[in-house]
């Protein structure tokens, strides 16, 4: 079930009524759990079995791990849990990809091998709920958390429908404590939750699907080069689309949870106003980046094992993060590019830090190079000023957009063709987008960037509290009216396929 | 009352006011209520194919069979309503392949042939659009089916729930923005052109039938589409490839006991002339029937079917579709020998609403 559907509207209204009936807390939790299973099963009922397997195995494995004191059996139990979760993920998500590459490898070695095409359907949200259950087992293994004694609380933590299929990727400490005590939304939570739901649907249905998707699909869908303007517009359209689609989903999920009285973690903080890539990853898909940091980067050694290992760890984390998004080399390249940009940023920061320290030392000992001072004063802007930061944010967005080409293009050849078209390397490309398309994409891009820049150090809650109530109402009504004008859109969210 | 609650109440009032005003505005425009002819309505109709019979055939094709075969008249004549799967502006071949590959489909199939669309090559826009519908059907989730049924309850009451004509996307397309040189935004039909009924019947609106200015606008759209269509003739090998694939599908259906007929609906004026030039009958239609060994009904061969005029050169007006269907059924029965039950003797054909076909 997608949030932008009539079936969800009916489901949500019925669930809100049930959740607000004077029932015992346990009954309400059972309602939520059953509703979550229904929410998932309405896509493809058999896949609910995978969810059940993952839930049951991880619940009992975590208990066994916590009870076991000896290191080897603990490791064995953890391995069973990892094998099961990652095995299911690998089979459903990467089975075809692995077979395809294995065939290509054999073919490159001159061995003719024709594997039967596996007809594997990817269960919706498997990457998300696998990471949710893994974080629980790993936390218990690392003795960071106690195993949850209540199966109901644990099953609801894994299955709670707002986050189930596309995040935010919750940790045990985010949700399980909230299930222990009765929760019901206050009037304030309910209204703010409905506002967030409206905002998320507006981002998805109006901006991503109606204003941007067509232009991105057109440019990325043709098998020939396009004019630089078209290529840039296509990439900017996708850049806006992926943000509004995914952040729209997260905003809906947070809003829906709030209407039920639960708080989910933030997943986006205006990422297109990021200054640098480490800032970007503190603002984009925050729950994934922190998951990768805590369960991959830090266990690999993080930055504790010297400079070279830090860079290697960063690259491994980003390459695997790319692969998490999908079984394609393009996602690996996307992750790799982010890894390279993160490494480059770290190098520059280290170098600049070293330089500043040297400068300060020389300053203290009276050896300031007058030439350097003169050079610095001739620069038109200071990188630490607002204008400089804005320039750096634009540079970051430019590089992020380059990486989106690999994320969106169906294959490497198409990605290269778009990139070459963007920089005018391929002459005589076709003009594809109409004046209306260009107007839509450029307006949305400018508005989106302005919003991100204005909100960079703020939050919606703060903005909501600052705005006069009637102005908030006008904005809210405007979004809902555009949503109604756009009408039903049952397009799936892009991140469902991950 | 908290400021947030005040905001939400004002929002509710504003949105309700807008919805009522918007609905009243579109009702005042006399455009007629139109159902969304989307993937779900198509999939819902597709589920019916296993109950097809000569009196209740499955119809695939492009827009002409949707306009020209009047389902209510068919039902009044035979007692059963056909299953309308035709898709406007698309090639029916992906649908034919889909039905042929469905082992449970053993029914009766009418295939509308609009040559320029029927013979559109694989990968072309008309072929891709039809393929999208075919691919959607097996993925039609339970959730989408529930949404579809909720939508079915709302649609008859709310004019503005018309995605094709009144949603944000078509409204934006109507903005008077100068075109970018070298690009084409696709055909822009006037809103008054046609409406879709709940059984996927497509009919011209009263305004369209009455107003020659709107008819001219649609004629201009055909000219525009013609100007943006590929000019080169299809290589013979490609035509043969298409014929072979059609024959394979037809044979598959026949092997299971199914029956197939091709029909060529009327077109008119410069459109018909252009079609005769671009897709000569002997090279396409005659060859298709011979290659697939399948019966066919070409409107021009039957005085009862060729007496009609198309107001915008390509489709029949609703009144003519009624008599056309009444005339068509006996011809179909005679041509194919299918055991079609004709409950009432078709009335003598009414005089066509436009002057006779030249």
XYZ file of C-alpha atoms in Angstrom, chain A residues 1-2 5-8 10 41-45 187-189 191-192 195 206 209-211 214 227 229-230 430-436 438-440 468-474 476-478 480-482 484-492, chain B residues 2-12 14-15 18-19 22 26 36 38-40 139 141-144 146-148 150-151 154-155 159-164 166-169 171-175 177-186:
116
model
C 0.000 0.000 0.000
C 1.385 3.397 -0.839
C -3.596 6.036 -2.519
C -7.253 5.882 -1.620
C -6.704 2.477 -0.043
C -4.208 3.995 2.371
C -9.265 4.388 4.161
C 0.515 -7.957 2.481
C -1.599 -5.807 0.181
C 1.410 -5.590 -2.130
C 2.330 -9.194 -2.411
C 0.928 -11.434 0.330
C -4.152 17.399 19.542
C -0.892 19.184 18.797
C 0.766 15.964 17.609
C -2.448 18.357 13.723
C 1.305 18.557 13.184
C 0.548 18.778 8.340
C 2.820 17.255 -6.914
C 5.562 12.868 -9.841
C 3.821 15.719 -11.621
C 6.369 18.476 -12.052
C 8.369 13.275 -16.847
C 21.465 18.956 -26.020
C 20.326 22.150 -21.746
C 18.167 19.024 -21.913
C 18.497 16.277 -29.738
C 16.290 18.911 -28.133
C 13.721 16.987 -26.124
C 12.195 19.041 -23.367
C 9.490 21.574 -24.111
C 9.423 25.133 -22.807
C 6.937 24.008 -20.151
C 12.158 23.592 -18.721
C 10.037 26.100 -16.858
C 8.821 23.446 -14.410
C 1.564 33.368 11.952
C -1.165 30.732 12.194
C -3.070 32.082 9.181
C 0.043 32.042 7.001
C 0.756 28.444 7.948
C -2.833 27.707 7.046
C -2.482 29.364 3.638
C -1.037 24.129 4.100
C -4.222 24.797 2.114
C -2.150 25.640 -0.978
C -3.630 20.383 -0.265
C -5.337 22.210 -3.124
C -2.471 21.384 -5.466
C -6.330 17.630 -5.006
C -5.726 19.250 -8.387
C -3.067 16.676 -9.152
C -5.498 13.964 -8.105
C -4.771 10.375 -7.480
C -1.252 9.258 -8.136
C -0.552 5.703 -7.244
C 3.034 5.784 -8.431
C 5.290 3.871 -6.104
C -3.742 26.434 19.890
C -2.455 28.301 16.802
C -1.836 24.949 15.093
C -5.417 23.855 15.615
C -6.635 27.228 14.324
C -4.426 26.717 11.250
C -5.828 23.277 10.610
C -9.440 24.458 10.874
C -8.848 27.372 8.513
C -7.044 24.999 6.140
C -10.012 22.662 6.169
C -10.225 26.840 2.590
C -9.813 23.423 1.013
C -11.971 25.339 -3.114
C -13.261 21.830 -3.797
C -13.791 23.838 -8.434
C -16.279 22.332 -14.124
C -10.243 7.876 -15.900
C -6.181 4.393 -16.469
C -4.265 1.178 -15.847
C -6.668 0.065 -13.148
C 1.382 -6.412 -10.995
C -1.776 -5.220 -6.388
C -4.611 -5.763 -3.937
C -3.998 -2.274 -2.630
C -4.375 -0.791 -6.119
C -9.034 -1.392 -3.410
C -8.071 2.137 -4.497
C -9.692 1.492 -7.860
C -12.971 3.480 -3.951
C -12.301 5.671 -6.970
C -16.242 8.749 -6.132
C -15.899 9.239 -9.873
C -16.387 15.946 -12.316
C -13.002 17.257 -11.309
C -11.652 13.739 -10.716
C -10.823 13.644 -14.405
C -7.108 13.100 -14.678
C -7.048 13.231 -18.448
C -8.838 18.494 -15.434
C -5.826 17.493 -13.334
C -2.802 19.720 -12.748
C -0.773 18.111 -15.526
C -4.034 22.220 -16.943
C -0.348 23.152 -17.026
C -0.133 21.918 -20.609
C -2.861 24.388 -21.514
C -0.708 27.342 -20.450
C 3.839 29.090 -23.349
C 5.676 29.561 -26.643
C 7.078 26.250 -27.891
C 10.783 25.585 -27.806
C 12.130 25.276 -31.348
C 12.746 21.679 -32.337
C 10.541 20.140 -29.666
C 6.964 18.886 -29.609
C 4.911 18.513 -26.489
C 2.517 15.983 -28.011
